[in-house]
PDB file of C-alpha atoms in Angstrom:
ATOM      1  CA  MET H   1      11.655   8.688 -16.532  1.00 63.00           C
ATOM      2  CA  LYS H   2      14.729   6.583 -16.045  1.00 72.00           C
ATOM      3  CA  ALA H   3      14.527   3.572 -13.750  1.00 76.00           C
ATOM      4  CA  ARG H   4      16.369   4.361 -10.546  1.00 83.00           C
ATOM      5  CA  PHE H   5      16.959   2.519  -7.280  1.00 89.00           C
ATOM      6  CA  LEU H   6      16.797  -0.908  -8.910  1.00 92.00           C
ATOM      7  CA  PHE H   7      19.006  -3.892  -8.242  1.00 92.00           C
ATOM      8  CA  SER H   8      21.066  -5.306 -11.070  1.00 91.00           C
ATOM      9  CA  HIS H   9      19.415  -7.923 -13.268  1.00 91.00           C
ATOM     10  CA  LYS H  10      21.591 -10.680 -11.804  1.00 92.00           C
ATOM     11  CA  CYS H  11      19.958 -10.197  -8.408  1.00 93.00           C
ATOM     12  CA  LYS H  12      16.671 -11.558  -9.678  1.00 94.00           C
ATOM     13  CA  LYS H  13      17.685 -15.190  -9.666  1.00 93.00           C
ATOM     14  CA  TRP H  14      19.178 -14.814  -6.200  1.00 95.00           C
ATOM     15  CA  GLY H  15      15.836 -13.383  -5.156  1.00 95.00           C
ATOM     16  CA  TRP H  16      14.107 -16.522  -6.372  1.00 95.00           C
ATOM     17  CA  ILE H  17      16.600 -18.795  -4.660  1.00 94.00           C
ATOM     18  CA  ILE H  18      16.295 -16.990  -1.333  1.00 94.00           C
ATOM     19  CA  THR H  19      12.494 -16.873  -1.576  1.00 93.00           C
ATOM     20  CA  MET H  20      12.164 -20.575  -2.399  1.00 93.00           C
ATOM     21  CA  LEU H  21      14.514 -21.615   0.398  1.00 90.00           C
ATOM     22  CA  THR H  22      12.735 -19.381   2.871  1.00 89.00           C
ATOM     23  CA  LEU H  23       9.298 -20.636   1.829  1.00 87.00           C
ATOM     24  CA  ALA H  24      10.423 -24.217   2.372  1.00 84.00           C
ATOM     25  CA  LEU H  25      11.411 -23.145   5.857  1.00 77.00           C
ATOM     26  CA  GLY H  26       8.701 -20.608   6.524  1.00 73.00           C
ATOM     27  CA  ILE H  27       5.389 -21.979   5.249  1.00 73.00           C
ATOM     28  CA  PRO H  28       4.959 -24.612   7.958  1.00 73.00           C
ATOM     29  CA  PHE H  29       6.132 -22.013  10.455  1.00 72.00           C
ATOM     30  CA  LEU H  30       3.506 -19.486   9.314  1.00 68.00           C
ATOM     31  CA  PHE H  31       0.690 -21.896   9.997  1.00 66.00           C
ATOM     32  CA  SER H  32       1.792 -23.203  13.351  1.00 67.00           C
ATOM     33  CA  ARG H  33       4.365 -21.023  14.979  1.00 66.00           C
ATOM     34  CA  SER H  34       4.953 -23.076  18.091  1.00 65.00           C
ATOM     35  CA  ASN H  35       5.310 -26.475  16.432  1.00 66.00           C
ATOM     36  CA  PHE H  36       7.786 -25.648  13.738  1.00 68.00           C
ATOM     37  CA  GLU H  37      10.474 -23.657  15.447  1.00 71.00           C
ATOM     38  CA  ILE H  38      13.791 -25.217  14.589  1.00 72.00           C
ATOM     39  CA  PRO H  39      15.327 -26.056  17.983  1.00 72.00           C
ATOM     40  CA  TRP H  40      18.989 -25.395  17.215  1.00 74.00           C
ATOM     41  CA  LEU H  41      18.181 -21.880  16.027  1.00 76.00           C
ATOM     42  CA  GLU H  42      17.880 -20.783  19.624  1.00 79.00           C
ATOM     43  CA  MET H  43      20.574 -18.236  20.380  1.00 80.00           C
ATOM     44  CA  ASN H  44      21.456 -15.177  22.402  1.00 81.00           C
ATOM     45  CA  VAL H  45      20.459 -11.986  20.670  1.00 82.00           C
ATOM     46  CA  TYR H  46      20.581  -8.362  21.744  1.00 83.00           C
ATOM     47  CA  HIS H  47      16.986  -7.235  21.562  1.00 83.00           C
ATOM     48  CA  HIS H  48      14.248  -5.263  23.180  1.00 84.00           C
ATOM     49  CA  GLN H  49      12.910  -7.269  26.109  1.00 81.00           C
ATOM     50  CA  PHE H  50       9.295  -8.356  26.240  1.00 81.00           C
ATOM     51  CA  LEU H  51       9.308 -10.190  29.567  1.00 76.00           C
ATOM     52  CA  GLY H  52      11.360  -9.192  32.573  1.00 72.00           C
ATOM     53  CA  PRO H  53      13.163  -5.901  33.073  1.00 75.00           C
ATOM     54  CA  GLU H  54      12.577  -3.045  30.620  1.00 78.00           C
ATOM     55  CA  GLY H  55      14.909  -2.110  27.782  1.00 85.00           C
ATOM     56  CA  TRP H  56      17.485  -3.873  25.643  1.00 87.00           C
ATOM     57  CA  ALA H  57      19.504  -6.906  26.745  1.00 85.00           C
ATOM     58  CA  TRP H  58      21.026 -10.175  25.614  1.00 86.00           C
ATOM     59  CA  SER H  59      18.711 -13.153  25.985  1.00 84.00           C
ATOM     60  CA  PRO H  60      17.845 -16.343  24.100  1.00 84.00           C
ATOM     61  CA  VAL H  61      15.297 -16.248  21.294  1.00 84.00           C
ATOM     62  CA  ASN H  62      14.393 -18.663  18.550  1.00 82.00           C
ATOM     63  CA  LEU H  63      15.436 -17.361  15.163  1.00 83.00           C
ATOM     64  CA  THR H  64      13.211 -19.498  12.890  1.00 82.00           C
ATOM     65  CA  GLY H  65      10.648 -16.724  12.526  1.00 81.00           C
ATOM     66  CA  THR H  66      13.348 -14.105  12.118  1.00 85.00           C
ATOM     67  CA  LEU H  67      14.997 -16.040   9.316  1.00 85.00           C
ATOM     68  CA  ALA H  68      11.688 -16.796   7.619  1.00 85.00           C
ATOM     69  CA  GLY H  69      10.497 -13.199   7.706  1.00 87.00           C
ATOM     70  CA  SER H  70      13.803 -11.565   6.800  1.00 91.00           C
ATOM     71  CA  GLY H  71      14.449 -14.096   4.069  1.00 92.00           C
ATOM     72  CA  LEU H  72      11.066 -13.471   2.501  1.00 92.00           C
ATOM     73  CA  ILE H  73      11.486  -9.710   2.632  1.00 94.00           C
ATOM     74  CA  ILE H  74      14.930  -9.823   1.050  1.00 95.00           C
ATOM     75  CA  GLY H  75      14.011 -12.478  -1.496  1.00 95.00           C
ATOM     76  CA  LEU H  76      10.777 -10.840  -2.602  1.00 95.00           C
ATOM     77  CA  SER H  77      12.406  -7.400  -2.727  1.00 96.00           C
ATOM     78  CA  LEU H  78      15.158  -8.724  -4.968  1.00 96.00           C
ATOM     79  CA  ILE H  79      12.645 -10.309  -7.323  1.00 95.00           C
ATOM     80  CA  ALA H  80      10.402  -7.246  -7.332  1.00 95.00           C
ATOM     81  CA  PHE H  81      13.043  -4.581  -7.826  1.00 95.00           C
ATOM     82  CA  SER H  82      15.713  -6.089 -10.045  1.00 95.00           C
ATOM     83  CA  ARG H  83      16.168  -4.379 -13.381  1.00 93.00           C
ATOM     84  CA  LEU H  84      14.772  -6.114 -16.409  1.00 93.00           C
ATOM     85  CA  LYS H  85      17.281  -7.057 -19.080  1.00 90.00           C
ATOM     86  CA  GLU H  86      16.007  -4.137 -21.151  1.00 87.00           C
ATOM     87  CA  GLU H  87      14.787  -1.135 -19.203  1.00 90.00           C
ATOM     88  CA  ASP H  88      13.192   1.834 -20.922  1.00 91.00           C
ATOM     89  CA  GLU H  89      10.575   4.471 -20.147  1.00 93.00           C
ATOM     90  CA  PHE H  90       7.754   2.090 -20.992  1.00 94.00           C
ATOM     91  CA  THR H  91       8.833  -0.500 -18.434  1.00 94.00           C
ATOM     92  CA  SER H  92       9.320   2.276 -15.880  1.00 94.00           C
ATOM     93  CA  ARG H  93       5.730   3.307 -16.368  1.00 94.00           C
ATOM     94  CA  ILE H  94       4.469  -0.251 -16.116  1.00 95.00           C
ATOM     95  CA  ARG H  95       6.452  -0.667 -12.912  1.00 95.00           C
ATOM     96  CA  LEU H  96       4.993   2.507 -11.409  1.00 95.00           C
ATOM     97  CA  GLU H  97       1.420   1.611 -12.333  1.00 95.00           C
ATOM     98  CA  SER H  98       1.846  -1.917 -11.009  1.00 97.00           C
ATOM     99  CA  LEU H  99       3.100  -0.553  -7.696  1.00 96.00           C
ATOM    100  CA  GLN H 100       0.071   1.712  -7.396  1.00 97.00           C
ATOM    101  CA  TRP H 101      -2.235  -1.154  -8.331  1.00 97.00           C
ATOM    102  CA  ALA H 102      -0.582  -3.423  -5.755  1.00 97.00           C
ATOM    103  CA  VAL H 103      -1.091  -0.867  -2.989  1.00 97.00           C
ATOM    104  CA  TYR H 104      -4.766  -0.447  -3.901  1.00 97.00           C
ATOM    105  CA  VAL H 105      -5.423  -4.188  -4.023  1.00 97.00           C
ATOM    106  CA  ASN H 106      -3.460  -4.800  -0.828  1.00 97.00           C
ATOM    107  CA  TYR H 107      -5.477  -2.282   1.139  1.00 97.00           C
ATOM    108  CA  ALA H 108      -8.778  -3.445  -0.360  1.00 97.00           C
ATOM    109  CA  LEU H 109      -7.971  -6.945   0.860  1.00 96.00           C
ATOM    110  CA  LEU H 110      -6.879  -5.604   4.241  1.00 96.00           C
ATOM    111  CA  LEU H 111     -10.137  -3.700   4.561  1.00 97.00           C
ATOM    112  CA  LEU H 112     -12.066  -6.871   3.794  1.00 96.00           C
ATOM    113  CA  ALA H 113     -10.007  -8.675   6.397  1.00 96.00           C
ATOM    114  CA  PHE H 114     -10.839  -6.042   8.994  1.00 95.00           C
ATOM    115  CA  LEU H 115     -14.528  -6.583   8.309  1.00 96.00           C
ATOM    116  CA  LEU H 116     -14.533 -10.369   8.113  1.00 95.00           C
ATOM    117  CA  ILE H 117     -11.843 -11.630  10.489  1.00 93.00           C
ATOM    118  CA  TYR H 118     -11.727 -11.078  14.220  1.00 93.00           C
ATOM    119  CA  ASP H 119     -10.034 -12.162  17.412  1.00 91.00           C
ATOM    120  CA  ILE H 120      -6.766 -14.034  17.403  1.00 88.00           C
ATOM    121  CA  THR H 121      -7.240 -15.196  13.791  1.00 88.00           C
ATOM    122  CA  PHE H 122      -6.536 -11.635  12.747  1.00 91.00           C
ATOM    123  CA  LEU H 123      -2.940 -12.206  13.753  1.00 87.00           C
ATOM    124  CA  ASN H 124      -2.592 -14.382  10.662  1.00 85.00           C
ATOM    125  CA  VAL H 125      -3.844 -11.522   8.503  1.00 90.00           C
ATOM    126  CA  LEU H 126      -1.190  -9.274   9.967  1.00 90.00           C
ATOM    127  CA  VAL H 127       1.535 -11.792   9.193  1.00 87.00           C
ATOM    128  CA  TYR H 128       0.453 -12.286   5.574  1.00 88.00           C
ATOM    129  CA  ASN H 129       0.012  -8.550   5.119  1.00 93.00           C
ATOM    130  CA  LEU H 130       3.730  -8.104   5.687  1.00 91.00           C
ATOM    131  CA  PHE H 131       4.396  -9.627   2.297  1.00 92.00           C
ATOM    132  CA  THR H 132       1.289  -9.133   0.211  1.00 94.00           C
ATOM    133  CA  ILE H 133       2.224  -5.795  -1.346  1.00 95.00           C
ATOM    134  CA  LEU H 134       5.477  -7.188  -2.720  1.00 95.00           C
ATOM    135  CA  LEU H 135       3.769 -10.361  -3.828  1.00 95.00           C
ATOM    136  CA  ILE H 136       0.875  -8.604  -5.560  1.00 97.00           C
ATOM    137  CA  PHE H 137       3.280  -6.197  -7.261  1.00 97.00           C
ATOM    138  CA  ILE H 138       5.464  -9.037  -8.557  1.00 96.00           C
ATOM    139  CA  ILE H 139       2.464 -10.860  -9.980  1.00 97.00           C
ATOM    140  CA  ARG H 140       0.889  -7.760 -11.544  1.00 97.00           C
ATOM    141  CA  PHE H 141       4.127  -6.403 -13.033  1.00 96.00           C
ATOM    142  CA  HIS H 142       5.118  -9.660 -14.670  1.00 96.00           C
ATOM    143  CA  TRP H 143       1.571 -10.312 -15.853  1.00 96.00           C
ATOM    144  CA  ILE H 144       1.535  -6.980 -17.703  1.00 95.00           C
ATOM    145  CA  LEU H 145       4.954  -7.659 -19.201  1.00 94.00           C
ATOM    146  CA  TYR H 146       3.702 -11.050 -20.380  1.00 94.00           C
ATOM    147  CA  GLN H 147       0.591  -9.458 -21.910  1.00 93.00           C
ATOM    148  CA  GLN H 148       2.755  -6.982 -23.797  1.00 91.00           C
ATOM    149  CA  LYS H 149       4.931  -9.768 -25.163  1.00 89.00           C
ATOM    150  CA  ARG H 150       1.827 -11.606 -26.315  1.00 90.00           C
ATOM    151  CA  LEU H 151       0.530  -8.513 -28.087  1.00 87.00           C
ATOM    152  CA  LEU H 152       3.795  -8.441 -29.992  1.00 84.00           C
ATOM    153  CA  LYS H 153       3.253 -11.985 -31.233  1.00 81.00           C
ATOM    154  CA  ASN H 154      -0.023 -10.944 -32.847  1.00 73.00           C
ATOM    155  CA  GLU H 155       1.799  -8.233 -34.772  1.00 67.00           C
ATOM    156  CA  LYS H 156       4.580  -8.572 -37.244  1.00 56.00           C
TER     157      LYS H 156
ATOM    158  CA  MET O   1      -2.690  12.191 -29.564  1.00 86.00           C
ATOM    159  CA  LYS O   2      -2.312  10.434 -32.898  1.00 87.00           C
ATOM    160  CA  ASN O   3       0.787   9.303 -34.711  1.00 88.00           C
ATOM    161  CA  ASN O   4       1.895   8.274 -38.176  1.00 89.00           C
ATOM    162  CA  LEU O   5       4.586   6.024 -36.893  1.00 91.00           C
ATOM    163  CA  ARG O   6       3.435   2.945 -38.750  1.00 90.00           C
ATOM    164  CA  LEU O   7       3.176   4.891 -41.989  1.00 91.00           C
ATOM    165  CA  GLU O   8       6.596   6.446 -41.584  1.00 92.00           C
ATOM    166  CA  ARG O   9       8.065   3.063 -40.844  1.00 91.00           C
ATOM    167  CA  ALA O  10       6.526   1.633 -43.986  1.00 92.00           C
ATOM    168  CA  ILE O  11       7.877   4.527 -46.038  1.00 92.00           C
ATOM    169  CA  LYS O  12      11.331   4.028 -44.686  1.00 91.00           C
ATOM    170  CA  ASN O  13      10.862   0.257 -44.742  1.00 92.00           C
ATOM    171  CA  ILE O  14      12.092  -0.580 -41.260  1.00 92.00           C
ATOM    172  CA  THR O  15      10.525  -3.024 -38.827  1.00 91.00           C
ATOM    173  CA  GLN O  16       9.484  -2.237 -35.270  1.00 91.00           C
ATOM    174  CA  ALA O  17      12.469  -4.182 -34.006  1.00 91.00           C
ATOM    175  CA  GLU O  18      14.909  -2.203 -36.145  1.00 92.00           C
ATOM    176  CA  LEU O  19      13.449   1.108 -35.050  1.00 93.00           C
ATOM    177  CA  ALA O  20      13.566  -0.058 -31.440  1.00 93.00           C
ATOM    178  CA  ASN O  21      17.215  -0.958 -31.761  1.00 92.00           C
ATOM    179  CA  LYS O  22      18.099   2.396 -33.308  1.00 93.00           C
ATOM    180  CA  ILE O  23      16.759   4.385 -30.395  1.00 93.00           C
ATOM    181  CA  LYS O  24      17.576   1.833 -27.697  1.00 92.00           C
ATOM    182  CA  VAL O  25      14.101   0.940 -26.487  1.00 93.00           C
ATOM    183  CA  SER O  26      12.240  -2.360 -26.465  1.00 92.00           C
ATOM    184  CA  ARG O  27      10.022  -3.481 -29.325  1.00 92.00           C
ATOM    185  CA  GLN O  28       7.075  -3.464 -26.914  1.00 92.00           C
ATOM    186  CA  THR O  29       7.543   0.273 -26.514  1.00 94.00           C
ATOM    187  CA  ILE O  30       7.373   0.953 -30.263  1.00 93.00           C
ATOM    188  CA  ASN O  31       4.390  -1.357 -30.595  1.00 92.00           C
ATOM    189  CA  SER O  32       2.566   0.381 -27.744  1.00 93.00           C
ATOM    190  CA  ILE O  33       3.251   3.818 -29.204  1.00 93.00           C
ATOM    191  CA  GLU O  34       1.892   2.800 -32.603  1.00 92.00           C
ATOM    192  CA  ALA O  35      -1.184   1.225 -31.049  1.00 90.00           C
ATOM    193  CA  GLY O  36      -1.863   4.401 -29.105  1.00 90.00           C
ATOM    194  CA  ARG O  37      -1.448   2.621 -25.779  1.00 90.00           C
ATOM    195  CA  TYR O  38       1.565   4.640 -24.725  1.00 93.00           C
ATOM    196  CA  ILE O  39       2.495   8.282 -25.127  1.00 93.00           C
ATOM    197  CA  PRO O  40       6.264   8.613 -25.455  1.00 94.00           C
ATOM    198  CA  SER O  41       8.247  11.173 -23.532  1.00 93.00           C
ATOM    199  CA  THR O  42       9.525  14.278 -25.299  1.00 93.00           C
ATOM    200  CA  LEU O  43      12.972  12.751 -25.400  1.00 93.00           C
ATOM    201  CA  LEU O  44      11.768   9.593 -27.068  1.00 94.00           C
ATOM    202  CA  SER O  45       9.599  11.497 -29.564  1.00 94.00           C
ATOM    203  CA  LEU O  46      12.562  13.631 -30.570  1.00 94.00           C
ATOM    204  CA  LYS O  47      14.693  10.545 -31.048  1.00 94.00           C
ATOM    205  CA  ILE O  48      12.017   8.911 -33.180  1.00 94.00           C
ATOM    206  CA  ALA O  49      11.627  12.052 -35.302  1.00 93.00           C
ATOM    207  CA  LYS O  50      15.369  12.157 -35.798  1.00 93.00           C
ATOM    208  CA  VAL O  51      15.398   8.618 -37.208  1.00 92.00           C
ATOM    209  CA  PHE O  52      12.894   9.664 -39.873  1.00 92.00           C
ATOM    210  CA  ASN O  53      14.538  13.034 -40.370  1.00 92.00           C
ATOM    211  CA  LYS O  54      11.280  14.897 -39.842  1.00 92.00           C
ATOM    212  CA  PRO O  55       9.958  17.418 -37.326  1.00 93.00           C
ATOM    213  CA  VAL O  56       8.196  15.866 -34.350  1.00 93.00           C
ATOM    214  CA  GLU O  57       4.820  17.360 -35.298  1.00 91.00           C
ATOM    215  CA  ASP O  58       4.909  15.472 -38.601  1.00 90.00           C
ATOM    216  CA  ILE O  59       4.840  12.214 -36.704  1.00 92.00           C
ATOM    217  CA  PHE O  60       2.923  13.052 -33.520  1.00 92.00           C
ATOM    218  CA  SER O  61      -0.031  15.413 -33.411  1.00 91.00           C
ATOM    219  CA  LEU O  62      -2.652  16.545 -30.928  1.00 90.00           C
ATOM    220  CA  GLU O  63      -6.238  15.433 -31.229  1.00 88.00           C
ATOM    221  CA  LYS O  64      -9.330  17.512 -30.447  1.00 88.00           C
ATOM    222  CA  ASP O  65      -9.894  16.079 -27.012  1.00 86.00           C
ATOM    223  CA  ASP O  66      -6.254  16.264 -25.844  1.00 81.00           C
TER     224      ASP O  66
END
């Protein structure tokens, strides 16, 4: 099975850069949304209205959360789905199995969260859950690759 | 499935890395095939057999519980 729908290998480092920048911005924001909104990121955006009249309109919103969330999605996606320098059928299989593993683990954790966390705290779970699949996949995939490299060292 | 890849390599005196280069896969792939951790696709098996100039069944064979 040939690896399809992957970004070029060069995208990986951009993924890291975007993720690191966004985390610097986003981590304080994740923990206390109201305190860490960057004030000058308030601007007029065309969006679906929450308060006031129904429908879509232009109105001011703060874009700190938008930037943090979008940045993380783009950054993590670039890291997760950039080609390796050498792709072959073996790495394709590892990638597929890691994806399946990540989905399993993600939903196991989510299930636990449903059972253990309630009320408004659950909102935090929802926010983290946006990114955990990508994160778990990245960790698992690279861990397996690292294990394989180590197995090579024990051989000739 | 079992394979004689290591034996064939020794006969022909090529390393895992050299074999990997010939058929354009990573050394990890060859290593995993030899260790029985990975079953190669038909395409890859044919390529490997071609390197050793033997039929595929001489290198890869079915086991009882396959």
